[in-house]
Coordinates of C-alpha atoms in Angstrom, one line a residue:
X1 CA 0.0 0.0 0.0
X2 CA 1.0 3.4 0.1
X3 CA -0.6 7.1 0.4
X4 CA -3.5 6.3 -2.0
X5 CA -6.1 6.6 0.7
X6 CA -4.9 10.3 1.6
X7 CA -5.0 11.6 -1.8
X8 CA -8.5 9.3 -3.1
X9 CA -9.8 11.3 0.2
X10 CA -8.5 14.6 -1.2
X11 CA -10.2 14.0 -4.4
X12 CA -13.4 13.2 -2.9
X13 CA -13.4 16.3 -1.0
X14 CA -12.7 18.7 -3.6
X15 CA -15.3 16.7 -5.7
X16 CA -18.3 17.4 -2.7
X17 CA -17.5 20.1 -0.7
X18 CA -15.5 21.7 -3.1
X19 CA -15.9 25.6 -1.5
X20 CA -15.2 24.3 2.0
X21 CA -12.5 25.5 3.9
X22 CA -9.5 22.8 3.6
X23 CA -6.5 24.6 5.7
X24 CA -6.8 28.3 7.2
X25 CA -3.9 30.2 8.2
X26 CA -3.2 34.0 8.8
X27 CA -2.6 34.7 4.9
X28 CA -6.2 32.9 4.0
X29 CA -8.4 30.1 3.6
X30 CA -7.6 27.4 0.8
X31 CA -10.8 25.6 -0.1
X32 CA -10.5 21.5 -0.6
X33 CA -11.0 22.5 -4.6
X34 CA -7.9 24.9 -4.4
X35 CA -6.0 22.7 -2.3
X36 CA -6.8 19.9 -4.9
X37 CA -5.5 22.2 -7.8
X38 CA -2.4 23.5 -5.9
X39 CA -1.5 19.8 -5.6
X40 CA -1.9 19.2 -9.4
X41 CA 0.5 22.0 -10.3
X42 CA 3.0 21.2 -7.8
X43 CA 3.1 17.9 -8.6
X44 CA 3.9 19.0 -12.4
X45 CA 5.9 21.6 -11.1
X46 CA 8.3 19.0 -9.0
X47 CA 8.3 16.1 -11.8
X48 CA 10.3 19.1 -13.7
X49 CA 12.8 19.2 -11.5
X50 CA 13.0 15.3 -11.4
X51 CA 11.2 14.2 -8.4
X52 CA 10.0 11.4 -10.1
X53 CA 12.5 9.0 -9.3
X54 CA 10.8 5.8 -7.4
X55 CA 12.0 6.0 -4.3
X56 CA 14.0 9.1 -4.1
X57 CA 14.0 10.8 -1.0
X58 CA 13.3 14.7 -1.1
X59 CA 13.6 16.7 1.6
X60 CA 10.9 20.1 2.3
X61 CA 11.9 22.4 4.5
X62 CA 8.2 22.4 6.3
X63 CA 6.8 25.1 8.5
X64 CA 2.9 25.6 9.5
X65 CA 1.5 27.1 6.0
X66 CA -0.4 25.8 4.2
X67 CA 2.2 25.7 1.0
X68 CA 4.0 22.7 3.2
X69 CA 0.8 20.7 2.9
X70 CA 1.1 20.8 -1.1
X71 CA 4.1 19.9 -1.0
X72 CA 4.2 16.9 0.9
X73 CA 1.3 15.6 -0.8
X74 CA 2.9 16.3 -4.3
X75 CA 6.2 14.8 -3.6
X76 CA 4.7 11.5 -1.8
X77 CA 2.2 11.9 -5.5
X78 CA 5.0 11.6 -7.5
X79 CA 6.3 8.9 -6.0
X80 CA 9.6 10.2 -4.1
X81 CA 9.9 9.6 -0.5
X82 CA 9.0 12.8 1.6
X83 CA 11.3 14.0 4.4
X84 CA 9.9 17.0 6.2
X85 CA 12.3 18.7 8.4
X86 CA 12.0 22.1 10.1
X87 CA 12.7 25.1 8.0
X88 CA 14.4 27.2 10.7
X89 CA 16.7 23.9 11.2
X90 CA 20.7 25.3 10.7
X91 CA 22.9 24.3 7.6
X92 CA 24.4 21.6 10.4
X93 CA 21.3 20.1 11.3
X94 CA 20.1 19.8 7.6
X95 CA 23.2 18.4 7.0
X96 CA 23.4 15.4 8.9
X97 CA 19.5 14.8 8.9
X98 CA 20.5 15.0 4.7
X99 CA 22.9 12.3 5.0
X100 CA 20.6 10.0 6.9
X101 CA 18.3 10.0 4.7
X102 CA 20.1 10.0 1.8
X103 CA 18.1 13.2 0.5
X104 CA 19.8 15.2 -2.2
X105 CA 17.0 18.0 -2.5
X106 CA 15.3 20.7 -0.2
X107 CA 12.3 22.5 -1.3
X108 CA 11.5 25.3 0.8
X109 CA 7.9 25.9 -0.1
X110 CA 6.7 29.4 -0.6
X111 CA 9.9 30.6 1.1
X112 CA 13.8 31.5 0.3
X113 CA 16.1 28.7 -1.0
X114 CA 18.0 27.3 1.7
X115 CA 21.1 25.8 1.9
X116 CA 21.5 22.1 0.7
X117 CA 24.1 19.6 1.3
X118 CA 24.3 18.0 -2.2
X119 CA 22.9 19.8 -5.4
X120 CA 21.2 23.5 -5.6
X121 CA 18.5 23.6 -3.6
X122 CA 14.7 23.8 -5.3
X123 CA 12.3 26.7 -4.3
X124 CA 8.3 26.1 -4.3
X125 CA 6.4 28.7 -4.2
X126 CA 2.9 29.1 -4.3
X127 CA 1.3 29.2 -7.3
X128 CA -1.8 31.3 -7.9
X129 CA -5.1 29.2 -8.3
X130 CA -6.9 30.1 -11.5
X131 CA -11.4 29.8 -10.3
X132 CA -12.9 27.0 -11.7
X133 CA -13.3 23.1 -10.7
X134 CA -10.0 21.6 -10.4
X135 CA -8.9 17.7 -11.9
X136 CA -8.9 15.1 -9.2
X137 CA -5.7 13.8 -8.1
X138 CA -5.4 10.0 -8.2
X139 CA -2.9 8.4 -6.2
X140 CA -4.0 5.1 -6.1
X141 CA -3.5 4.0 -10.4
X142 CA -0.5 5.8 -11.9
X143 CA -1.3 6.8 -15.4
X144 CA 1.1 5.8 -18.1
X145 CA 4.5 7.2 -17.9
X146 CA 3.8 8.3 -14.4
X147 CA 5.5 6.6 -11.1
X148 CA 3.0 5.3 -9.0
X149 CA 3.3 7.0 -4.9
X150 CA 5.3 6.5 -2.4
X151 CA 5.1 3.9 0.3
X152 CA 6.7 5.5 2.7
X153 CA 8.1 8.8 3.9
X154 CA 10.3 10.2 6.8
X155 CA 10.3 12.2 10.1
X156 CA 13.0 13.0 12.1
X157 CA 13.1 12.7 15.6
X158 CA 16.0 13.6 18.4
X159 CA 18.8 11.1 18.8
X160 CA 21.3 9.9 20.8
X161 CA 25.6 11.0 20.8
X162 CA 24.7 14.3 18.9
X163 CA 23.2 12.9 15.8
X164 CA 19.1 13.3 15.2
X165 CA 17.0 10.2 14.1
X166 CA 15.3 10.1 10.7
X167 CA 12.4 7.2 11.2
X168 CA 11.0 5.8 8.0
X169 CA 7.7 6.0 8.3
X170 CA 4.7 3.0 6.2
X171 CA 2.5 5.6 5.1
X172 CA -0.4 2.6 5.2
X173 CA 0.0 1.9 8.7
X174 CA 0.4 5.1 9.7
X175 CA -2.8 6.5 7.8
X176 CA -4.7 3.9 9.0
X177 CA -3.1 4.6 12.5
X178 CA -4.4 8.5 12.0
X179 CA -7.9 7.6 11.4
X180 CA -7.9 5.3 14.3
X181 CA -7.0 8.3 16.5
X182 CA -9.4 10.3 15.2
X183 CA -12.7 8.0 15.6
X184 CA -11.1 7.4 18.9
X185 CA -10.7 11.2 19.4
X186 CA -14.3 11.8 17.9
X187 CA -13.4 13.9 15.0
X188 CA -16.0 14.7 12.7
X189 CA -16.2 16.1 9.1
X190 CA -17.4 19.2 10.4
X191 CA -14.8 20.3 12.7
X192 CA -12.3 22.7 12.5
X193 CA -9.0 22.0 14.1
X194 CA -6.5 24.1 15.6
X195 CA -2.8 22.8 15.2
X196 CA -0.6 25.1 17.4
X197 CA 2.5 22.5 17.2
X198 CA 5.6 22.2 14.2
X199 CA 4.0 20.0 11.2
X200 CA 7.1 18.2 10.9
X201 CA 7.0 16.7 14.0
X202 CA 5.0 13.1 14.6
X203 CA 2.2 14.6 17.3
X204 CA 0.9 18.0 15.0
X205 CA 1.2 15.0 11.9
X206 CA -0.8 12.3 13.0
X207 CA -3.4 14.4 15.2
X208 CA -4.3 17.2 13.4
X209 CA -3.3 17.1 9.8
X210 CA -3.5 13.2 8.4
X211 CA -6.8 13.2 10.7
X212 CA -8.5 16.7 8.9
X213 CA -7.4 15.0 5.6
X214 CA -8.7 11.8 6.0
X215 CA -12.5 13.1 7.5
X216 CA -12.6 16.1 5.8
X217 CA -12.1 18.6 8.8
X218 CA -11.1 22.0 8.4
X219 CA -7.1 22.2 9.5
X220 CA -6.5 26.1 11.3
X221 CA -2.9 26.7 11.7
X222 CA -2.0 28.3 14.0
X223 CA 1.3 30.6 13.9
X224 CA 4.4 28.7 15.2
X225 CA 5.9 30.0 17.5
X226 CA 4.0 31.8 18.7
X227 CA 3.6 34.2 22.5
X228 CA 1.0 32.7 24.5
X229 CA -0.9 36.4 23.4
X230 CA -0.7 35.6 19.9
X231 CA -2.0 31.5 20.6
X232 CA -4.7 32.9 22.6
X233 CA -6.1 35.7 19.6
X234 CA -5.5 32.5 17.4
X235 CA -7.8 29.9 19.0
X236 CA -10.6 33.5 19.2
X237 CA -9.9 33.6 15.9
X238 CA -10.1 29.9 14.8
X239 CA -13.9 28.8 16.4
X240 CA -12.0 25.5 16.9
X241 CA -14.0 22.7 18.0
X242 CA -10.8 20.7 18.4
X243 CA -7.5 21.8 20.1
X244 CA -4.1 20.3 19.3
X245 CA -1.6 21.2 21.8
X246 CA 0.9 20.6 24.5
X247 CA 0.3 21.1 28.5
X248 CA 3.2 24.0 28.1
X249 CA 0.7 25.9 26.0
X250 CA -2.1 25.2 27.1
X251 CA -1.0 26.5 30.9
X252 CA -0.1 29.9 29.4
X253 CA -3.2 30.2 28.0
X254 CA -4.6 30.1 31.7
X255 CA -1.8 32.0 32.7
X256 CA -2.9 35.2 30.3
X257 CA -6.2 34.3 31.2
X258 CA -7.7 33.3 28.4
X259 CA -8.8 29.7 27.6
X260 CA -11.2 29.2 25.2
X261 CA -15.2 30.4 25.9
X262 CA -18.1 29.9 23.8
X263 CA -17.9 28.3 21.4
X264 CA -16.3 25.6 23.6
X265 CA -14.2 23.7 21.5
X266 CA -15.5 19.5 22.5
X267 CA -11.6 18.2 22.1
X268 CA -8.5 19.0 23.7
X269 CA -6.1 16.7 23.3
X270 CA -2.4 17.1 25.2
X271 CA 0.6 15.4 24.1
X272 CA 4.1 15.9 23.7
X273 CA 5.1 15.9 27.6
X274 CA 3.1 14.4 30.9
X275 CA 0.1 16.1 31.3
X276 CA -0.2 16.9 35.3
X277 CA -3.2 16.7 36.9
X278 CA -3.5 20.1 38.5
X279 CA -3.4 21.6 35.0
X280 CA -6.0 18.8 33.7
X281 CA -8.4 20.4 36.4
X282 CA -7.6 24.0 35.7
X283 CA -8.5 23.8 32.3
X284 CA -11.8 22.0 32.8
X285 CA -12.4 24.5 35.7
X286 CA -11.6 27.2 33.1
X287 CA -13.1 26.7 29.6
X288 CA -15.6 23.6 30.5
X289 CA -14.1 20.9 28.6
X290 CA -11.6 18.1 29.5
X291 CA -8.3 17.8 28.5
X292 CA -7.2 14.6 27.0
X293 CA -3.8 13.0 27.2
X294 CA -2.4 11.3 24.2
X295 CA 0.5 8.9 24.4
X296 CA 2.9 8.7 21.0
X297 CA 6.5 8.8 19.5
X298 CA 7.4 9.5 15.9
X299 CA 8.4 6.2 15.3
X300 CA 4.6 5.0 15.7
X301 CA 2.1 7.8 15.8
X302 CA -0.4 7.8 18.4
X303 CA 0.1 4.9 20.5
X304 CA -2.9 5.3 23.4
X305 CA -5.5 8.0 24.2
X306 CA -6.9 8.5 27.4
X307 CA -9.5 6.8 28.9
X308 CA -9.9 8.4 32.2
X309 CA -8.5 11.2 34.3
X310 CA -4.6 12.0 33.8
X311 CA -2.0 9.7 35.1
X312 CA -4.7 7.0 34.6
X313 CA -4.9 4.1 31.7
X314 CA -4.9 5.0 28.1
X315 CA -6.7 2.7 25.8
X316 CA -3.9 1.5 23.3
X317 CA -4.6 2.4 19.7
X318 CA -5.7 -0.8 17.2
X319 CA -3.1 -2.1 15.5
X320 CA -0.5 -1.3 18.6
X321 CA 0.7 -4.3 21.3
X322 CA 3.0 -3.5 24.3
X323 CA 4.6 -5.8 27.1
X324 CA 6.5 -4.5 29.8
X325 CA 10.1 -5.8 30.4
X326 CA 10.9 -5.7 34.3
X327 CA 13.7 -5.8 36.1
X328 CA 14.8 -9.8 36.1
X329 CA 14.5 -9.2 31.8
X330 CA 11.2 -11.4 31.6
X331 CA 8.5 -10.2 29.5
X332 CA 4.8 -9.1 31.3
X333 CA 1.9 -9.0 29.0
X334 CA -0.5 -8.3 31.8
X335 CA -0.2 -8.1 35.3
X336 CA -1.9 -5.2 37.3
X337 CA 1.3 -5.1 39.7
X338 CA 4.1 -5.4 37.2
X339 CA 6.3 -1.9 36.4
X340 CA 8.6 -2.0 33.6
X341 CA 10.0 -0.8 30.7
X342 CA 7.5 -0.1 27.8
X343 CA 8.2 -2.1 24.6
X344 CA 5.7 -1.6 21.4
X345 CA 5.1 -3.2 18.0
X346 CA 2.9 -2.5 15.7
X347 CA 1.2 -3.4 12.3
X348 CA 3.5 -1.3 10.5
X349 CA 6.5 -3.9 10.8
X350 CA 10.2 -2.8 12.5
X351 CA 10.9 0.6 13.6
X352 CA 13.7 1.2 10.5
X353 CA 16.1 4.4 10.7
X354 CA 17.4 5.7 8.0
X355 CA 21.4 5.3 7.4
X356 CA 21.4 4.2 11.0
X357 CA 21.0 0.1 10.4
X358 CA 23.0 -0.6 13.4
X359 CA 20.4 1.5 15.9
X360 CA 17.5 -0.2 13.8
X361 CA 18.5 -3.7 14.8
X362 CA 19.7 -2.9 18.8
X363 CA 16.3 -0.8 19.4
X364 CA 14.3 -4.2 19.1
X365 CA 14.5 -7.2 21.6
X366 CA 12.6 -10.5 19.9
X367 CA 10.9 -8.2 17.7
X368 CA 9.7 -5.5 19.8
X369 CA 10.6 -2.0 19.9
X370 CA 12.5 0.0 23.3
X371 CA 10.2 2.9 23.9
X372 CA 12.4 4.1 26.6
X373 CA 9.3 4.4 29.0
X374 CA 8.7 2.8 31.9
X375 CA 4.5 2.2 32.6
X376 CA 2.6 -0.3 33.4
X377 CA -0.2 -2.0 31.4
X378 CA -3.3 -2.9 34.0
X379 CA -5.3 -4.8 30.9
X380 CA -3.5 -6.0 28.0
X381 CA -5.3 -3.0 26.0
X382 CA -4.6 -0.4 28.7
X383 CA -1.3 1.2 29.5
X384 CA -0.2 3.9 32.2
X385 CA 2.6 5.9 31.5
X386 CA 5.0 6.5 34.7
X387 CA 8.5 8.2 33.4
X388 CA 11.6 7.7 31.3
X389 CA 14.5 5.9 31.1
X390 CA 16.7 8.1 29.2
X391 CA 18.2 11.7 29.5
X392 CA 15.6 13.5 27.0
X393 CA 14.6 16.7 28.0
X394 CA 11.2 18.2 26.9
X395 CA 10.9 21.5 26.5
X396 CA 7.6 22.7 26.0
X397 CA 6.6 20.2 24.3
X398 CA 9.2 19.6 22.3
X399 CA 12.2 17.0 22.8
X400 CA 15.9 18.2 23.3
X401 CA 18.9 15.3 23.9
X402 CA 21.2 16.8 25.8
X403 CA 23.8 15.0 24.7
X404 CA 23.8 16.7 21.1
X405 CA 23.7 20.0 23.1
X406 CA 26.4 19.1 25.4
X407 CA 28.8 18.3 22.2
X408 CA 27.7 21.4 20.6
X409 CA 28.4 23.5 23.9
X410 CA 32.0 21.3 24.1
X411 CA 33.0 22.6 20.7
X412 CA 32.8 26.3 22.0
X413 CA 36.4 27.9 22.2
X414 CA 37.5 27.5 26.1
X415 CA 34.7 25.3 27.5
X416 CA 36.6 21.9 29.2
X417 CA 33.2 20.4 30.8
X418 CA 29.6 20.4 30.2
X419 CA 26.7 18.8 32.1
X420 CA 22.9 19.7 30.4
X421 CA 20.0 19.1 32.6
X422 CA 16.5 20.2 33.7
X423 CA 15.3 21.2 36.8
X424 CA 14.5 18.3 38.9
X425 CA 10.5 16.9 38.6
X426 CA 8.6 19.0 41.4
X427 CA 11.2 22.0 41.0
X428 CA 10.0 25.7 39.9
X429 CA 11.1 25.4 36.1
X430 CA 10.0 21.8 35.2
X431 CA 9.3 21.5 31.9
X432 CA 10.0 25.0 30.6
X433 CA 13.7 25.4 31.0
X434 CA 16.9 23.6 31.1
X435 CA 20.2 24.9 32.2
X436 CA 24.1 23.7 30.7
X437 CA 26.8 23.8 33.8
X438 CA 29.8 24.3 32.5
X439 CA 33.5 24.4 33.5
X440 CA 35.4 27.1 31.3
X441 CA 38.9 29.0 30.5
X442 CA 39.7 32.5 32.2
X443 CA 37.9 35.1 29.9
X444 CA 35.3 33.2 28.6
X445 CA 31.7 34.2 28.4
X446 CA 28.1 33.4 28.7
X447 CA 27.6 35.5 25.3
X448 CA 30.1 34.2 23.4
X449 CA 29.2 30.0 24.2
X450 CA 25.8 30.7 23.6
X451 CA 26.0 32.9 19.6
X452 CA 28.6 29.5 19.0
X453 CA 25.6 27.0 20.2
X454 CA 23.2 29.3 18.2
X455 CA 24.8 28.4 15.1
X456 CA 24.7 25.1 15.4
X457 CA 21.5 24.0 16.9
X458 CA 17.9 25.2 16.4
X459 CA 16.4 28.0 18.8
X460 CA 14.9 25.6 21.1
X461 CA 17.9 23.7 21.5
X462 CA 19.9 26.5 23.2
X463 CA 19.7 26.2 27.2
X464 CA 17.5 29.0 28.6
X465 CA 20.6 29.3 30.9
X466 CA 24.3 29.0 30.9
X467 CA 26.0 28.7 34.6
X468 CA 30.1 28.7 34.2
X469 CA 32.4 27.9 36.5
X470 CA 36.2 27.0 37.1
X471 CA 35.2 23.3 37.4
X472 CA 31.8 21.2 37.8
X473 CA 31.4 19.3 41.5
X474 CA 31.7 15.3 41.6
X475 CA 30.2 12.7 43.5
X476 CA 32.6 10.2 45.3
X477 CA 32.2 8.2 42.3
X478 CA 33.0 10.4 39.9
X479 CA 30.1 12.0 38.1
X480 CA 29.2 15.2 38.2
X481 CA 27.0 16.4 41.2
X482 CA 24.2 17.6 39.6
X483 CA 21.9 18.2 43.0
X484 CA 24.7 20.1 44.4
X485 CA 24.4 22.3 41.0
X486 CA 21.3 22.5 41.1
X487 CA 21.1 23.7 44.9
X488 CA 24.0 26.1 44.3
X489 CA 21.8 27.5 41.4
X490 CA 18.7 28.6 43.1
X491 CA 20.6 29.2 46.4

């Protein structure tokens, strides 16, 4: 199979609700029949500059407009492999997420040509709609002298020893894991959802935008980033009976004290970072509608969705199995009293990353895929989500490794050590900041390490703080003494 089913669905929407609202963003609406048309010409426009090689991988450059939409959907048409990637991403990161994937393109749609590590890079821009009905785009039958569409497509996703993740993605099984979500989530043909998250990453993907494609829903983009001001004039704005969003965002909107009112939206899902239980019953308090927790990873898509209050089970999504591995290494399918380590599998086959066939193989034990969760699973369809067994830092919403920003920080002039951390669960800060300790040379500064980090990692990337010192305290065993940091900092 492949991305047929998204673009037969696109065809049937532009053929009967043609004047509809498709995607809405600050510069305008684009109707399902425009959208439809856009995706005609860019697919003509990208088999011109030959991305119509079976199989080849193209990279866009992808940002929340609706110009990455058409481009995805023409490149996956046309039967390359998409890779979407961040467009504010540095030359560095494009670079090494480029020679993962094996991508010799970026298209930077509607926007400036950027950078590319092989080849001159390809701009899309938007091209002007003419009125009138637009032909339907088939995916499903190639027509002669046409390669039929992709099967599959990537995401990246942060990695370990200071080198991102690009996960191949099926795009059957992970269609067919996006509708899922959304009859689970109740999405209807006449919503209108508000994506406030990056549409390269795996949550904004498979919860807002495969899901308004696939029923029809209208898809409101919200700006990105954007001050918790400008989210809170966007969801006025939007008449969204569906929120997409993280628990960062959705506590500043109580915080400028403005969650949504009528119309109440009926769906707010959370994802991207533990949703605590105080902020679940704030929001409910505030705009009347319960927030919903969603558990996922890029490599596959929604894995559960709540049943119950937060911190409670999620129902795992059909088509997804998990089993807890404890302690002793023996494998616990259910048992109510059992805590573990989280391992999935799903219909789509083996987790596979890209130029990284050594990681693809050790990330599976007898088939089945290290989440790097711990949980436990009280029925064998529920699971409850307690922590993690890695390093990972999210920041809201979004994940950091801090090992890539420790070896980014390390390659500053005059920096000898470097510890990255957040504040400690419970702490003032959780969740919204993290902080590099690092020992440096005489004359050094905070200024200086953090323009050098800036040009090598992405915005989020950069510790909200930088504490240097002479040299970083160790325990009696050697490592460094991270509480004593941390109580030194706020001291």
């Amino acid at each position: 199979m492949s991305a047929a089913p998204l673009a037969a669905a696109l065809a049937r929407w532009a053929a009967h609700t043609p004047h509809r609202p498709a995607l809405e963003h600050e510069s305008g609406a684009v109707t399902w029949e425009q959208l439809n048309a856009r995706v005609t010409r860019a697919r003509a426009r990208y088999r011109t500059a030959g991305d119509r090689v079976p199989g080849r991988r193209v990279g866009i450059l992808g940002r929340n407009h609706p110009d990455t939409v058409v481009a995805l959907l023409a490149v996956a048409a046309n039967g390359a492999e998409p890779l979407l990637y961040d467009a504010r991403a540095t030359a560095h990161e494009r670079g090494q997420v480029a020679a993962l994937a094996g991508a010799t393109t970026w298209h930077t749609p509607a926007g400036e040509p950027a950078p590319t590590p092989a080849g001159p890079p390809v701009t899309a821009s938007a091209v002007p709609v003419a009125p009138g009905p637009a032909s339907p785009v088939s995916f499903g039958h190639a027509p002669a002298g046409q390669q039929p569409p992709a099967r599959y497509f990537g995401l990246v996703t942060s990695g370990t020893g200071g080198l991102p993740k690009v996960v191949r993605k099926p795009w059957d099984a992970t269609l067919t894991n996006a509708a899922a979500f959304a009859e689970a989530a109740g999405y209807r043909a006449d919503d209108r959802i508000l994506c406030t998250t990056p549409l390269h990453h795996a949550y904004a993907f498979g919860v807002a935008l495969l899901p308004a494609l696939l029923t029809g829903a209208t898809l409101v983009l919200a700006p990105h980033p954007a001050t918790p001001a400008a989210l809170a004039a966007a969801l006025r704005r939007s008449d969204a009976t569906v929120v997409q969003s993280v628990p960062f965002l959705y506590r500043s909107l109580l915080a400028v004290g403005e969650p949504p009112t009528a119309p109440a939206p009926r769906v707010c899902v959370s994802a991207g970072e533990p949703l605590p239980a105080q902020l679940a019953r704030d929001w409910l308090k505030a705009a009347g509608v319960p927030l919903r927790d969603q558990y996922g990873c890029t490599e596959f898509g929604q894995i559960a969705y709540t049943v119950g209050d937060p911190g409670g089970p999620m129902r795992l999504m059909p088509g997804v199995e998990a089993r807890l591995r404890t302690e002793d290494g023996s494998w616990a399918v259910h048992d109510p009293d059992a805590s573990g380590e989280l391992y999935l599998r799903h219909d789509g086959g083996p987790v596979i990353y890209w130029g990284l066939p050594d990681l693809s193989r050790t990330s599976h034990i007898d088939g089945w895929f290290r989440t790097g969760d711990t949980g436990r699973l009280p029925t064998p369809r529920t699971v409850v989500v307690e922590g993690r067994t890695t390093r990972r830092i999210s920041v809201a919403g979004r994940k950091v490794d801090p090992d890539e920003v420790e070896r980014a920080v390390l390659a500053a002039p005059g920096v000898t050590e470097c510890r990255v951390a957040a504040p400690p669960e419970g702490t003032e800060g959780h969740g919204d900041l993290f902080v590099a300790f690092l020992a440096v040379e005489p004359g050094v500064t905070e200024t200086e390490v953090r323009r050098h980090v800036a040009r090598t990692l992405s915005s989020y990337k950069v510790p909200t703080r930088f504490d240097l010192r002479d040299t970083l305290p160790r325990t009696g065993s050697g490592k460094v003494h991270l509480a004593r940091l941390w109580g030194e900092l706020s001291a």
